[in-house]
Amino acid sequence: MEIKSRFKTYRVEFVESLSLLGELAAEDDTFFVIDRAVYERYREQLPAGSAGRLFLMEAAEEHKTIATALAICEQMTAMPAKRNTHLVSIGGGIVQDVTGFVATSLYRGIRWTFLPTTLLAACDSCIGGKSSLNYKGFKNLLGSFYPPDQIYIYQPFFRSLSPRDYCSGLGEVVKFNVIAGKEGLAHIEADVDALLAHDYEKLEQYIQSSLEFKKKFIEADEFDRGERILLNFAHTFGHAYETVSRYAVPHGSAVALGMMTANAISVRRGMIPQDYADRIAAVCRKILTHVEIKKEYFDLKAAVSAIRKDKKQTDRNITAVLINEKYELSVFRDVEEEEIAFAINHLLSSME
């Protein structure tokens, strides 16, 4: 798959082995940033890293910060390669966010290759060029746009994911199919059980289709000023649940909960029938079985506070992407706190 960006044209390639890493490690200008847990699990298949050319990162939300990015820069600037440096990052979305920020900042932009090790990163965030850092306890307040030059997807990485992380990745897969409308919903309803049973052939098909669906949006609106905003469906509420739970609710699971919240508002406004929202909720509940749902994660005051600090909000009115009467997505800039309270109560009752 080839994606055209204002910065460059970059590629996504599915690979059957990690032999390419040995070739990259042999180059003097390559610097590796690898999720420490991934490195420990796949040590024999990953490059050992020569002195000063390997950074093992603790991939947790509390480390998705400017401090981590600067620590990587500190080590990379000791290399003689400078602007010829080739950054290779291996990990999930947190590693991608931090290394993407480094790649765009260091020497005003360096070559960058990314290997996603989580389903969430592979089916969604690996393309589009967004890199975001958490700041002062709030999600993704700092960031940039700068895509990798090359993305390699090695599916065996996903076989070692915990059930929690695997299902979190499915949250974005479900979102893309819901965005695709009635036909997309019917497809994911038919296949979600096979995906949960780890049908990896079908999983690869859904990774491919998710990326192809997203590609159309990011090529038309790379910098998130127009139609790409529609991909934020469920994220207004999902990001709030992540923040309030202190990331006990992982991103893809938060997106599933955000879909259910957004749809409750659409139903209340008379834009979609209850049975359509119920169908989406039934799929979402199937992928939420490994997440603990605590009532305090959905505190209205805390959630609204987090929403108001979200970078997508433009003024005091609350903006959210909702499904409209045509079963398509629209941006609404008039969401009321009372509507959010109703939707949260509906969400919690449906999860009991």
Short mmCIF file of C-alpha atoms in Angstrom, two decimals, residues 26-242:
data_model
loop_
_atom_site.label_atom_id
_atom_site.label_comp_id
_atom_site.label_asym_id
_atom_site.label_seq_id
_atom_site.Cartn_x
_atom_site.Cartn_y
_atom_site.Cartn_z
CA ALA A 26 24.35 -3.42 9.84
CA GLU A 27 24.05 0.18 8.67
CA ASP A 28 26.10 2.67 10.71
CA ASP A 29 23.40 5.33 10.68
CA THR A 30 20.54 3.23 12.15
CA PHE A 31 19.20 3.92 15.65
CA PHE A 32 16.62 1.58 17.21
CA VAL A 33 13.91 2.45 19.73
CA ILE A 34 12.17 -0.73 20.89
CA ASP A 35 9.43 -1.39 23.41
CA ARG A 36 11.29 -3.07 26.28
CA ALA A 37 8.64 -5.79 26.72
CA VAL A 38 8.74 -6.57 22.99
CA TYR A 39 12.54 -6.69 23.10
CA GLU A 40 12.52 -9.19 25.97
CA ARG A 41 9.97 -11.43 24.24
CA TYR A 42 11.54 -11.34 20.76
CA ARG A 43 15.18 -10.84 21.77
CA GLU A 44 16.50 -13.55 19.42
CA GLN A 45 14.78 -11.99 16.40
CA LEU A 46 15.57 -8.36 17.18
CA PRO A 47 18.87 -6.51 16.74
CA ALA A 48 21.11 -6.46 19.80
CA GLY A 49 22.05 -2.89 18.98
CA SER A 50 25.64 -1.68 18.95
CA ALA A 51 26.84 0.70 21.64
CA GLY A 52 24.78 3.86 21.78
CA ARG A 53 22.36 2.82 19.01
CA LEU A 54 19.56 1.17 20.99
CA PHE A 55 17.00 2.74 23.33
CA LEU A 56 14.65 0.41 25.19
CA MET A 57 11.45 2.26 26.03
CA GLU A 58 8.92 1.55 28.74
CA ALA A 59 5.73 1.71 26.70
CA ALA A 60 3.30 3.17 29.22
CA GLU A 61 1.15 6.29 28.94
CA GLU A 62 3.12 7.99 31.72
CA HIS A 63 6.21 7.77 29.50
CA LYS A 64 4.52 9.25 26.41
CA THR A 65 6.00 12.62 27.26
CA ILE A 66 8.45 15.23 26.07
CA ALA A 67 10.93 13.94 28.67
CA THR A 68 11.11 10.54 26.97
CA ALA A 69 11.45 12.15 23.55
CA LEU A 70 14.32 14.30 24.82
CA ALA A 71 16.04 11.27 26.37
CA ILE A 72 16.01 9.58 22.95
CA CYS A 73 17.28 12.76 21.27
CA GLU A 74 20.09 12.97 23.81
CA GLN A 75 21.34 9.52 22.86
CA MET A 76 20.84 10.02 19.12
CA THR A 77 22.75 13.30 18.94
CA ALA A 78 25.87 11.45 20.09
CA MET A 79 25.86 9.55 16.78
CA PRO A 80 28.06 10.93 13.97
CA ALA A 81 25.34 10.38 11.33
CA LYS A 82 23.32 13.54 12.23
CA ARG A 83 20.74 14.23 9.48
CA ASN A 84 21.55 10.88 7.86
CA THR A 85 20.37 9.08 10.99
CA HIS A 86 17.73 6.42 10.32
CA LEU A 87 15.35 5.95 13.23
CA VAL A 88 13.75 2.51 13.40
CA SER A 89 11.03 2.12 16.03
CA ILE A 90 9.43 -1.16 17.07
CA GLY A 91 6.42 -1.14 19.36
CA GLY A 92 2.83 -0.03 19.69
CA GLY A 93 1.17 3.35 19.49
CA ILE A 94 3.02 4.82 22.46
CA VAL A 95 6.41 4.04 20.93
CA GLN A 96 5.12 5.34 17.60
CA ASP A 97 3.97 8.62 19.14
CA VAL A 98 7.25 9.31 20.92
CA THR A 99 9.50 8.28 18.02
CA GLY A 100 7.37 10.12 15.49
CA PHE A 101 7.82 13.26 17.56
CA VAL A 102 11.57 12.64 17.66
CA ALA A 103 11.73 11.96 13.91
CA THR A 104 10.05 15.24 13.00
CA SER A 105 11.95 17.32 15.59
CA LEU A 106 15.54 16.08 15.41
CA TYR A 107 17.54 17.92 12.73
CA ARG A 108 14.17 19.17 11.38
CA GLY A 109 13.26 15.70 10.18
CA ILE A 110 15.06 12.39 9.73
CA ARG A 111 14.34 9.08 8.00
CA TRP A 112 11.99 6.90 10.03
CA THR A 113 10.83 3.28 9.76
CA PHE A 114 8.11 1.85 12.00
CA LEU A 115 7.17 -1.75 12.85
CA PRO A 116 3.87 -1.83 14.79
CA THR A 117 3.70 -4.61 17.36
CA THR A 118 0.12 -4.01 18.49
CA LEU A 119 -3.05 -4.54 16.52
CA LEU A 120 -4.15 -1.02 17.46
CA ALA A 121 -1.13 0.54 15.78
CA ALA A 122 -1.20 -1.79 12.78
CA CYS A 123 -4.84 -1.23 11.84
CA ASP A 124 -4.98 2.50 12.52
CA SER A 125 -2.28 4.78 13.89
CA CYS A 126 0.67 3.54 11.82
CA ILE A 127 -0.55 5.65 8.89
CA GLY A 128 -1.65 9.26 8.96
CA GLY A 129 1.49 10.81 10.39
CA LYS A 130 0.11 11.93 13.75
CA SER A 131 2.51 11.93 16.69
CA SER A 132 1.16 13.02 20.06
CA LEU A 133 2.55 13.40 23.57
CA ASN A 134 0.66 13.66 26.83
CA TYR A 135 1.16 16.86 28.80
CA LYS A 136 0.19 17.81 32.35
CA GLY A 137 -1.95 14.71 32.74
CA PHE A 138 -3.99 15.23 29.58
CA LYS A 139 -3.84 13.10 26.48
CA ASN A 140 -2.15 14.17 23.24
CA LEU A 141 -1.83 17.91 23.90
CA LEU A 142 1.59 18.13 22.19
CA GLY A 143 2.17 16.74 18.74
CA SER A 144 3.09 16.98 15.10
CA PHE A 145 2.41 15.48 11.68
CA TYR A 146 5.26 13.44 10.21
CA PRO A 147 4.70 9.96 8.73
CA PRO A 148 7.27 7.17 8.66
CA ASP A 149 9.09 6.55 5.38
CA GLN A 150 8.30 2.85 5.61
CA ILE A 151 5.94 0.71 7.72
CA TYR A 152 6.42 -3.05 8.01
CA ILE A 153 3.60 -5.14 9.45
CA TYR A 154 4.74 -8.49 10.87
CA GLN A 155 1.58 -10.32 11.91
CA PRO A 156 3.17 -12.82 14.37
CA PHE A 157 3.65 -9.89 16.76
CA PHE A 158 -0.11 -9.87 17.32
CA ARG A 159 -0.18 -13.52 18.40
CA SER A 160 1.56 -12.69 21.67
CA LEU A 161 -0.75 -9.84 22.64
CA SER A 162 -2.73 -10.16 25.86
CA PRO A 163 -6.51 -10.61 25.39
CA ARG A 164 -6.91 -7.06 26.72
CA ASP A 165 -4.56 -5.53 24.14
CA TYR A 166 -5.84 -7.68 21.29
CA CYS A 167 -9.43 -6.64 21.98
CA SER A 168 -8.36 -3.01 22.33
CA GLY A 169 -7.01 -3.19 18.79
CA LEU A 170 -10.33 -4.55 17.60
CA GLY A 171 -11.95 -1.35 18.92
CA GLU A 172 -10.54 0.65 16.02
CA VAL A 173 -11.42 -2.12 13.55
CA VAL A 174 -15.02 -1.95 14.74
CA LYS A 175 -14.97 1.84 14.51
CA PHE A 176 -13.90 1.82 10.87
CA ASN A 177 -16.67 -0.61 10.00
CA VAL A 178 -19.28 1.43 11.85
CA ILE A 179 -18.10 4.56 10.02
CA ALA A 180 -18.54 2.67 6.75
CA GLY A 181 -22.30 2.57 7.42
CA LYS A 182 -24.88 -0.19 7.31
CA GLU A 183 -22.80 -2.48 5.10
CA GLY A 184 -19.70 -2.10 7.26
CA LEU A 185 -21.69 -2.84 10.41
CA ALA A 186 -23.12 -5.99 8.84
CA HIS A 187 -19.61 -7.18 7.94
CA ILE A 188 -18.19 -6.74 11.45
CA GLU A 189 -21.29 -8.30 13.03
CA ALA A 190 -20.70 -11.38 10.86
CA ASP A 191 -16.96 -11.60 11.56
CA VAL A 192 -16.35 -10.33 15.10
CA ASP A 193 -16.58 -13.82 16.62
CA ALA A 194 -13.98 -15.14 14.15
CA LEU A 195 -11.68 -12.21 14.98
CA LEU A 196 -12.10 -12.90 18.70
CA ALA A 197 -11.23 -16.54 17.99
CA HIS A 198 -7.93 -15.32 16.48
CA ASP A 199 -8.65 -16.14 12.86
CA TYR A 200 -5.42 -14.50 11.67
CA GLU A 201 -6.21 -14.79 7.97
CA LYS A 202 -9.41 -12.83 8.51
CA LEU A 203 -7.58 -10.46 10.84
CA GLU A 204 -5.09 -9.56 8.12
CA GLN A 205 -7.99 -8.82 5.78
CA TYR A 206 -9.46 -6.42 8.36
CA ILE A 207 -6.10 -4.73 8.99
CA GLN A 208 -5.76 -4.19 5.24
CA SER A 209 -9.32 -2.91 4.80
CA SER A 210 -9.03 -0.59 7.84
CA LEU A 211 -5.86 0.99 6.46
CA GLU A 212 -7.36 1.31 2.98
CA PHE A 213 -10.45 2.99 4.46
CA LYS A 214 -8.32 5.42 6.48
CA LYS A 215 -6.01 6.12 3.53
CA LYS A 216 -8.80 7.91 1.65
CA PHE A 217 -9.33 10.34 4.51
CA ILE A 218 -5.69 11.12 5.25
CA GLU A 219 -4.76 11.68 1.63
CA ALA A 220 -7.68 14.09 1.21
CA ASP A 221 -7.14 15.90 4.53
CA GLU A 222 -3.73 15.11 5.99
CA PHE A 223 -3.73 17.85 8.61
CA ASP A 224 -7.11 17.11 10.14
CA ARG A 225 -8.88 20.31 9.09
CA GLY A 226 -11.77 18.84 7.13
CA GLU A 227 -13.17 15.39 6.49
CA ARG A 228 -10.45 13.56 8.44
CA ILE A 229 -12.08 14.95 11.58
CA LEU A 230 -14.84 12.38 11.00
CA LEU A 231 -12.35 9.63 11.93
CA ASN A 232 -12.52 11.09 15.45
CA PHE A 233 -15.93 9.46 15.85
CA ALA A 234 -16.12 8.16 19.46
CA HIS A 235 -12.82 9.78 20.41
CA THR A 236 -14.29 12.84 22.18
CA PHE A 237 -15.75 10.53 24.81
CA GLY A 238 -13.17 7.76 24.51
CA HIS A 239 -10.24 10.05 25.28
CA ALA A 240 -12.12 11.35 28.32
CA TYR A 241 -12.59 7.81 29.66
CA GLU A 242 -8.90 7.11 29.14
#
